[in-house]
PDB file of C-alpha atoms in Angstrom:
ATOM      1  CA  UNK A   1       0.000   0.000   0.000  1.00  0.00           C
ATOM      2  CA  UNK A   2       1.399   3.367  -1.035  1.00  0.00           C
ATOM      3  CA  UNK A   3       2.181   5.902   1.660  1.00  0.00           C
ATOM      4  CA  UNK A   4       1.891   9.688   1.176  1.00  0.00           C
ATOM      5  CA  UNK A   5       5.649  10.121   0.804  1.00  0.00           C
ATOM      6  CA  UNK A   6       5.749   7.562  -1.993  1.00  0.00           C
ATOM      7  CA  UNK A   7       2.826   9.176  -3.804  1.00  0.00           C
ATOM      8  CA  UNK A   8       4.463  12.592  -3.428  1.00  0.00           C
ATOM      9  CA  UNK A   9       7.669  11.265  -5.005  1.00  0.00           C
ATOM     10  CA  UNK A  10       5.787   9.687  -7.911  1.00  0.00           C
ATOM     11  CA  UNK A  11       3.828  12.865  -8.655  1.00  0.00           C
ATOM     12  CA  UNK A  12       7.055  14.874  -8.405  1.00  0.00           C
ATOM     13  CA  UNK A  13       8.716  12.459 -10.831  1.00  0.00           C
ATOM     14  CA  UNK A  14       5.917  13.036 -13.330  1.00  0.00           C
ATOM     15  CA  UNK A  15       6.125  16.817 -12.832  1.00  0.00           C
ATOM     16  CA  UNK A  16       9.895  16.786 -13.350  1.00  0.00           C
ATOM     17  CA  UNK A  17       9.471  14.846 -16.596  1.00  0.00           C
ATOM     18  CA  UNK A  18       7.196  17.549 -18.012  1.00  0.00           C
ATOM     19  CA  UNK A  19       9.338  20.343 -16.605  1.00  0.00           C
ATOM     20  CA  UNK A  20      12.252  19.049 -18.651  1.00  0.00           C
ATOM     21  CA  UNK A  21      10.038  19.267 -21.758  1.00  0.00           C
ATOM     22  CA  UNK A  22       8.500  22.674 -21.029  1.00  0.00           C
ATOM     23  CA  UNK A  23       9.569  24.176 -24.353  1.00  0.00           C
ATOM     24  CA  UNK A  24       6.799  22.194 -26.009  1.00  0.00           C
ATOM     25  CA  UNK A  25       3.937  23.444 -23.852  1.00  0.00           C
ATOM     26  CA  UNK A  26       4.817  26.151 -21.351  1.00  0.00           C
ATOM     27  CA  UNK A  27       4.442  29.269 -23.510  1.00  0.00           C
ATOM     28  CA  UNK A  28       0.837  28.676 -24.578  1.00  0.00           C
ATOM     29  CA  UNK A  29      -0.157  27.384 -21.140  1.00  0.00           C
ATOM     30  CA  UNK A  30       1.385  30.382 -19.360  1.00  0.00           C
ATOM     31  CA  UNK A  31      -0.401  32.807 -21.674  1.00  0.00           C
ATOM     32  CA  UNK A  32      -3.737  31.140 -20.948  1.00  0.00           C
ATOM     33  CA  UNK A  33      -3.114  31.034 -17.198  1.00  0.00           C
ATOM     34  CA  UNK A  34      -2.069  34.681 -17.021  1.00  0.00           C
ATOM     35  CA  UNK A  35      -5.042  35.806 -19.138  1.00  0.00           C
ATOM     36  CA  UNK A  36      -7.507  34.143 -16.798  1.00  0.00           C
ATOM     37  CA  UNK A  37      -5.838  34.666 -13.413  1.00  0.00           C
ATOM     38  CA  UNK A  38      -3.961  37.943 -14.025  1.00  0.00           C
ATOM     39  CA  UNK A  39      -1.594  37.336 -11.067  1.00  0.00           C
ATOM     40  CA  UNK A  40      -1.199  40.538  -9.056  1.00  0.00           C
ATOM     41  CA  UNK A  41       2.474  39.829  -8.345  1.00  0.00           C
ATOM     42  CA  UNK A  42       3.275  40.156 -12.059  1.00  0.00           C
ATOM     43  CA  UNK A  43       1.858  43.660 -12.360  1.00  0.00           C
ATOM     44  CA  UNK A  44       3.296  45.532  -9.384  1.00  0.00           C
ATOM     45  CA  UNK A  45       6.446  47.643  -9.473  1.00  0.00           C
ATOM     46  CA  UNK A  46       8.063  45.257  -6.972  1.00  0.00           C
ATOM     47  CA  UNK A  47       7.832  41.470  -7.203  1.00  0.00           C
ATOM     48  CA  UNK A  48       6.671  39.584  -4.126  1.00  0.00           C
ATOM     49  CA  UNK A  49       8.774  36.423  -4.246  1.00  0.00           C
ATOM     50  CA  UNK A  50       6.489  34.388  -2.008  1.00  0.00           C
ATOM     51  CA  UNK A  51       3.407  35.230  -4.049  1.00  0.00           C
ATOM     52  CA  UNK A  52       5.325  34.569  -7.261  1.00  0.00           C
ATOM     53  CA  UNK A  53       6.326  31.165  -5.900  1.00  0.00           C
ATOM     54  CA  UNK A  54       2.684  30.460  -5.054  1.00  0.00           C
ATOM     55  CA  UNK A  55       1.564  31.505  -8.541  1.00  0.00           C
ATOM     56  CA  UNK A  56       4.128  29.159 -10.093  1.00  0.00           C
ATOM     57  CA  UNK A  57       2.903  26.274  -7.958  1.00  0.00           C
ATOM     58  CA  UNK A  58      -0.713  26.969  -8.908  1.00  0.00           C
ATOM     59  CA  UNK A  59       0.267  27.115 -12.577  1.00  0.00           C
ATOM     60  CA  UNK A  60       2.100  23.787 -12.380  1.00  0.00           C
ATOM     61  CA  UNK A  61      -0.767  22.046 -10.598  1.00  0.00           C
ATOM     62  CA  UNK A  62      -3.287  23.326 -13.146  1.00  0.00           C
ATOM     63  CA  UNK A  63      -1.123  22.249 -16.084  1.00  0.00           C
ATOM     64  CA  UNK A  64      -0.426  18.741 -14.801  1.00  0.00           C
ATOM     65  CA  UNK A  65      -3.899  17.826 -13.607  1.00  0.00           C
ATOM     66  CA  UNK A  66      -6.359  19.919 -15.592  1.00  0.00           C
ATOM     67  CA  UNK A  67      -5.084  21.468 -18.813  1.00  0.00           C
ATOM     68  CA  UNK A  68      -5.272  19.286 -21.958  1.00  0.00           C
ATOM     69  CA  UNK A  69      -1.921  19.142 -23.709  1.00  0.00           C
ATOM     70  CA  UNK A  70      -2.463  16.805 -26.665  1.00  0.00           C
ATOM     71  CA  UNK A  71      -5.512  14.971 -28.000  1.00  0.00           C
ATOM     72  CA  UNK A  72      -7.586  16.305 -25.118  1.00  0.00           C
ATOM     73  CA  UNK A  73      -5.309  14.618 -22.555  1.00  0.00           C
ATOM     74  CA  UNK A  74      -3.525  16.213 -19.628  1.00  0.00           C
ATOM     75  CA  UNK A  75       0.203  15.743 -19.007  1.00  0.00           C
ATOM     76  CA  UNK A  76      -0.675  13.286 -16.245  1.00  0.00           C
ATOM     77  CA  UNK A  77      -2.778  11.200 -18.630  1.00  0.00           C
ATOM     78  CA  UNK A  78      -0.129  11.282 -21.341  1.00  0.00           C
ATOM     79  CA  UNK A  79       2.531  10.181 -18.852  1.00  0.00           C
ATOM     80  CA  UNK A  80       0.391   7.215 -17.791  1.00  0.00           C
ATOM     81  CA  UNK A  81      -0.296   6.306 -21.415  1.00  0.00           C
ATOM     82  CA  UNK A  82       3.389   6.361 -22.391  1.00  0.00           C
ATOM     83  CA  UNK A  83       5.540   6.272 -19.254  1.00  0.00           C
ATOM     84  CA  UNK A  84       9.269   6.928 -19.554  1.00  0.00           C
ATOM     85  CA  UNK A  85      11.505   3.898 -19.784  1.00  0.00           C
ATOM     86  CA  UNK A  86      12.254   2.520 -16.343  1.00  0.00           C
ATOM     87  CA  UNK A  87       9.035   3.713 -14.703  1.00  0.00           C
ATOM     88  CA  UNK A  88       7.759   0.973 -12.403  1.00  0.00           C
ATOM     89  CA  UNK A  89       4.370  -0.649 -12.876  1.00  0.00           C
ATOM     90  CA  UNK A  90       3.392   0.361  -9.353  1.00  0.00           C
ATOM     91  CA  UNK A  91       4.095   4.015 -10.126  1.00  0.00           C
ATOM     92  CA  UNK A  92       1.976   3.871 -13.276  1.00  0.00           C
ATOM     93  CA  UNK A  93      -0.789   2.167 -11.309  1.00  0.00           C
ATOM     94  CA  UNK A  94      -0.702   4.804  -8.575  1.00  0.00           C
ATOM     95  CA  UNK A  95      -0.778   7.642 -11.099  1.00  0.00           C
ATOM     96  CA  UNK A  96      -3.662   5.979 -12.948  1.00  0.00           C
ATOM     97  CA  UNK A  97      -5.631   5.808  -9.713  1.00  0.00           C
ATOM     98  CA  UNK A  98      -4.872   9.470  -9.102  1.00  0.00           C
ATOM     99  CA  UNK A  99      -6.057  10.429 -12.571  1.00  0.00           C
ATOM    100  CA  UNK A 100      -9.300   8.493 -12.166  1.00  0.00           C
ATOM    101  CA  UNK A 101     -10.198   9.964  -8.769  1.00  0.00           C
ATOM    102  CA  UNK A 102      -8.442  13.315  -8.323  1.00  0.00           C
ATOM    103  CA  UNK A 103     -10.373  16.536  -7.910  1.00  0.00           C
ATOM    104  CA  UNK A 104      -9.875  19.969  -6.409  1.00  0.00           C
ATOM    105  CA  UNK A 105     -12.448  21.320  -3.985  1.00  0.00           C
ATOM    106  CA  UNK A 106     -13.077  23.537  -0.999  1.00  0.00           C
ATOM    107  CA  UNK A 107     -13.588  21.424   2.115  1.00  0.00           C
ATOM    108  CA  UNK A 108     -15.015  22.300   5.509  1.00  0.00           C
ATOM    109  CA  UNK A 109     -12.670  21.023   8.214  1.00  0.00           C
ATOM    110  CA  UNK A 110     -14.749  18.814  10.498  1.00  0.00           C
ATOM    111  CA  UNK A 111     -12.053  17.112  12.560  1.00  0.00           C
ATOM    112  CA  UNK A 112      -8.322  16.427  12.660  1.00  0.00           C
ATOM    113  CA  UNK A 113      -6.346  13.513  14.098  1.00  0.00           C
ATOM    114  CA  UNK A 114      -3.024  15.264  14.379  1.00  0.00           C
ATOM    115  CA  UNK A 115      -0.913  12.300  15.477  1.00  0.00           C
ATOM    116  CA  UNK A 116      -2.332  10.076  12.724  1.00  0.00           C
ATOM    117  CA  UNK A 117      -2.118  12.819  10.079  1.00  0.00           C
ATOM    118  CA  UNK A 118      -5.759  12.345   9.103  1.00  0.00           C
ATOM    119  CA  UNK A 119      -8.517  14.893   8.649  1.00  0.00           C
ATOM    120  CA  UNK A 120     -12.260  14.576   8.203  1.00  0.00           C
ATOM    121  CA  UNK A 121     -13.317  16.945   5.438  1.00  0.00           C
ATOM    122  CA  UNK A 122     -16.670  17.897   3.917  1.00  0.00           C
ATOM    123  CA  UNK A 123     -16.752  18.788   0.215  1.00  0.00           C
ATOM    124  CA  UNK A 124     -18.469  22.180   0.116  1.00  0.00           C
ATOM    125  CA  UNK A 125     -19.729  21.535  -3.386  1.00  0.00           C
ATOM    126  CA  UNK A 126     -20.739  17.885  -3.397  1.00  0.00           C
ATOM    127  CA  UNK A 127     -21.621  17.453   0.267  1.00  0.00           C
ATOM    128  CA  UNK A 128     -19.644  14.215   0.686  1.00  0.00           C
ATOM    129  CA  UNK A 129     -17.358  13.541   3.627  1.00  0.00           C
ATOM    130  CA  UNK A 130     -13.789  12.324   3.115  1.00  0.00           C
ATOM    131  CA  UNK A 131     -11.232  10.969   5.546  1.00  0.00           C
ATOM    132  CA  UNK A 132      -7.987  12.282   4.076  1.00  0.00           C
ATOM    133  CA  UNK A 133      -4.345  11.687   4.923  1.00  0.00           C
ATOM    134  CA  UNK A 134      -3.300  15.324   5.094  1.00  0.00           C
ATOM    135  CA  UNK A 135      -0.046  16.080   6.874  1.00  0.00           C
ATOM    136  CA  UNK A 136       0.041  19.778   5.986  1.00  0.00           C
ATOM    137  CA  UNK A 137      -3.417  20.441   7.391  1.00  0.00           C
ATOM    138  CA  UNK A 138      -2.884  18.387  10.524  1.00  0.00           C
ATOM    139  CA  UNK A 139       0.460  19.989  11.361  1.00  0.00           C
ATOM    140  CA  UNK A 140      -0.844  23.561  11.170  1.00  0.00           C
ATOM    141  CA  UNK A 141      -2.634  24.261  14.435  1.00  0.00           C
ATOM    142  CA  UNK A 142      -4.061  27.532  13.092  1.00  0.00           C
ATOM    143  CA  UNK A 143      -5.949  25.752  10.314  1.00  0.00           C
ATOM    144  CA  UNK A 144      -9.195  24.805  12.044  1.00  0.00           C
ATOM    145  CA  UNK A 145     -12.935  25.536  11.932  1.00  0.00           C
ATOM    146  CA  UNK A 146     -12.688  26.980   8.438  1.00  0.00           C
ATOM    147  CA  UNK A 147     -12.200  25.599   4.941  1.00  0.00           C
ATOM    148  CA  UNK A 148      -9.222  24.168   3.104  1.00  0.00           C
ATOM    149  CA  UNK A 149      -9.019  24.162  -0.676  1.00  0.00           C
ATOM    150  CA  UNK A 150      -6.800  21.413  -2.074  1.00  0.00           C
ATOM    151  CA  UNK A 151      -6.579  18.501  -4.515  1.00  0.00           C
ATOM    152  CA  UNK A 152      -7.156  14.960  -3.263  1.00  0.00           C
ATOM    153  CA  UNK A 153      -7.248  11.516  -4.839  1.00  0.00           C
ATOM    154  CA  UNK A 154      -7.861   7.942  -3.746  1.00  0.00           C
ATOM    155  CA  UNK A 155      -4.904   5.548  -4.018  1.00  0.00           C
ATOM    156  CA  UNK A 156      -5.147   1.959  -2.813  1.00  0.00           C
ATOM    157  CA  UNK A 157      -8.440   2.769  -1.133  1.00  0.00           C
ATOM    158  CA  UNK A 158      -7.161   5.758   0.856  1.00  0.00           C
ATOM    159  CA  UNK A 159      -7.799   9.426   0.137  1.00  0.00           C
ATOM    160  CA  UNK A 160      -4.775  11.694   0.280  1.00  0.00           C
ATOM    161  CA  UNK A 161      -3.553  15.058  -0.931  1.00  0.00           C
ATOM    162  CA  UNK A 162      -1.885  14.943  -4.355  1.00  0.00           C
ATOM    163  CA  UNK A 163      -1.458  18.651  -5.103  1.00  0.00           C
ATOM    164  CA  UNK A 164       0.938  21.158  -3.572  1.00  0.00           C
ATOM    165  CA  UNK A 165      -1.555  23.992  -3.214  1.00  0.00           C
ATOM    166  CA  UNK A 166      -3.316  24.433   0.137  1.00  0.00           C
ATOM    167  CA  UNK A 167      -5.536  27.495   0.528  1.00  0.00           C
ATOM    168  CA  UNK A 168      -7.034  27.959   3.976  1.00  0.00           C
ATOM    169  CA  UNK A 169      -9.940  30.289   4.729  1.00  0.00           C
ATOM    170  CA  UNK A 170     -10.622  30.980   8.394  1.00  0.00           C
ATOM    171  CA  UNK A 171     -14.168  32.156   7.667  1.00  0.00           C
ATOM    172  CA  UNK A 172     -16.913  29.806   8.848  1.00  0.00           C
ATOM    173  CA  UNK A 173     -17.874  27.391   6.036  1.00  0.00           C
ATOM    174  CA  UNK A 174     -21.488  28.598   5.963  1.00  0.00           C
ATOM    175  CA  UNK A 175     -20.307  32.159   5.408  1.00  0.00           C
ATOM    176  CA  UNK A 176     -18.715  31.256   2.066  1.00  0.00           C
ATOM    177  CA  UNK A 177     -20.975  28.418   0.956  1.00  0.00           C
ATOM    178  CA  UNK A 178     -22.717  30.631  -1.630  1.00  0.00           C
ATOM    179  CA  UNK A 179     -20.656  32.842  -3.957  1.00  0.00           C
ATOM    180  CA  UNK A 180     -17.466  32.074  -2.035  1.00  0.00           C
ATOM    181  CA  UNK A 181     -13.879  31.806  -3.303  1.00  0.00           C
ATOM    182  CA  UNK A 182     -13.772  30.067  -6.659  1.00  0.00           C
ATOM    183  CA  UNK A 183     -17.478  30.427  -7.378  1.00  0.00           C
ATOM    184  CA  UNK A 184     -18.800  31.655 -10.697  1.00  0.00           C
ATOM    185  CA  UNK A 185     -19.675  35.097  -9.386  1.00  0.00           C
ATOM    186  CA  UNK A 186     -22.627  37.082 -10.789  1.00  0.00           C
ATOM    187  CA  UNK A 187     -20.242  39.562 -12.427  1.00  0.00           C
ATOM    188  CA  UNK A 188     -18.449  36.642 -14.149  1.00  0.00           C
ATOM    189  CA  UNK A 189     -21.432  35.216 -15.970  1.00  0.00           C
ATOM    190  CA  UNK A 190     -20.755  36.991 -19.252  1.00  0.00           C
ATOM    191  CA  UNK A 191     -17.054  36.123 -19.174  1.00  0.00           C
ATOM    192  CA  UNK A 192     -16.376  33.028 -21.281  1.00  0.00           C
ATOM    193  CA  UNK A 193     -13.003  32.474 -19.624  1.00  0.00           C
ATOM    194  CA  UNK A 194     -14.558  32.315 -16.166  1.00  0.00           C
ATOM    195  CA  UNK A 195     -17.353  29.956 -17.169  1.00  0.00           C
ATOM    196  CA  UNK A 196     -14.896  27.491 -18.691  1.00  0.00           C
ATOM    197  CA  UNK A 197     -12.071  27.929 -16.178  1.00  0.00           C
ATOM    198  CA  UNK A 198     -13.287  25.592 -13.438  1.00  0.00           C
ATOM    199  CA  UNK A 199     -13.095  25.929  -9.670  1.00  0.00           C
ATOM    200  CA  UNK A 200      -9.310  25.775  -9.367  1.00  0.00           C
ATOM    201  CA  UNK A 201      -8.479  28.650 -11.718  1.00  0.00           C
ATOM    202  CA  UNK A 202     -11.371  30.778 -10.489  1.00  0.00           C
ATOM    203  CA  UNK A 203     -10.217  30.307  -6.895  1.00  0.00           C
ATOM    204  CA  UNK A 204      -6.630  31.161  -7.809  1.00  0.00           C
ATOM    205  CA  UNK A 205      -7.947  34.265  -9.586  1.00  0.00           C
ATOM    206  CA  UNK A 206      -9.942  35.230  -6.480  1.00  0.00           C
ATOM    207  CA  UNK A 207      -6.954  35.033  -4.121  1.00  0.00           C
ATOM    208  CA  UNK A 208      -3.992  35.937  -6.359  1.00  0.00           C
ATOM    209  CA  UNK A 209      -5.409  37.926  -9.285  1.00  0.00           C
ATOM    210  CA  UNK A 210      -5.211  41.677  -9.804  1.00  0.00           C
ATOM    211  CA  UNK A 211      -8.971  42.026  -9.342  1.00  0.00           C
ATOM    212  CA  UNK A 212      -9.377  39.050  -7.011  1.00  0.00           C
ATOM    213  CA  UNK A 213     -12.025  39.438  -4.342  1.00  0.00           C
ATOM    214  CA  UNK A 214      -9.779  38.091  -1.590  1.00  0.00           C
ATOM    215  CA  UNK A 215      -6.400  39.539  -2.537  1.00  0.00           C
ATOM    216  CA  UNK A 216      -6.482  42.210   0.230  1.00  0.00           C
ATOM    217  CA  UNK A 217      -6.860  39.521   2.924  1.00  0.00           C
ATOM    218  CA  UNK A 218      -4.309  37.028   1.549  1.00  0.00           C
ATOM    219  CA  UNK A 219      -1.383  36.108   3.750  1.00  0.00           C
ATOM    220  CA  UNK A 220       1.325  33.514   3.269  1.00  0.00           C
ATOM    221  CA  UNK A 221       2.489  31.138   5.984  1.00  0.00           C
ATOM    222  CA  UNK A 222       5.459  28.814   6.272  1.00  0.00           C
ATOM    223  CA  UNK A 223       5.437  25.672   4.167  1.00  0.00           C
ATOM    224  CA  UNK A 224       5.482  25.350   0.395  1.00  0.00           C
ATOM    225  CA  UNK A 225       2.180  26.061  -1.251  1.00  0.00           C
ATOM    226  CA  UNK A 226       0.420  27.168   1.936  1.00  0.00           C
ATOM    227  CA  UNK A 227      -1.631  30.317   2.126  1.00  0.00           C
ATOM    228  CA  UNK A 228      -4.562  31.653   4.060  1.00  0.00           C
TER     229      UNK A 228
END
């Protein structure tokens, strides 16, 4: 049975493979990402390194898991279809399970078992509860009674985090259940980009974009990919 560290290494291996081949995809993908999100850190007179790092992580996660690269398939799907020579069967199997089950959502934090590294989360959109192996959430004592937005997948029967992006909102879940971060806001409804972007990009736009609703309240905390 795969443990979180093993899954993290396998996802990182897949990401590194595509990073080494970025000349074939990065330009068009970056243009699309920047058009939709309009990252605030790219437009100021001074660059905020931590926000820039967060933007880069969001871009990478979107590209690997959501953006079609060829024949309507994401980089993750293409990697599974034609894995590099030497890739183990178990790695391909784990990545296939991730592809078949992964999704990004905002979750209400119901409970945490800190010592076990498990959290009980409620999908704010679908209403289903998930027990998730989530070390980042469990280790941060300040992340409680709010919502966490992250990407999870089921591998070998266990749900765990497979993305690097963790966006915590300390507001009570009910306060952001309707028209919250990542929602298709009323003023977005005539924007084709927003309708087709999906929750992940809309949420990134809301917290990191020039006109994002939550940019004034964004703060970064220690740990790669963590923000609140």
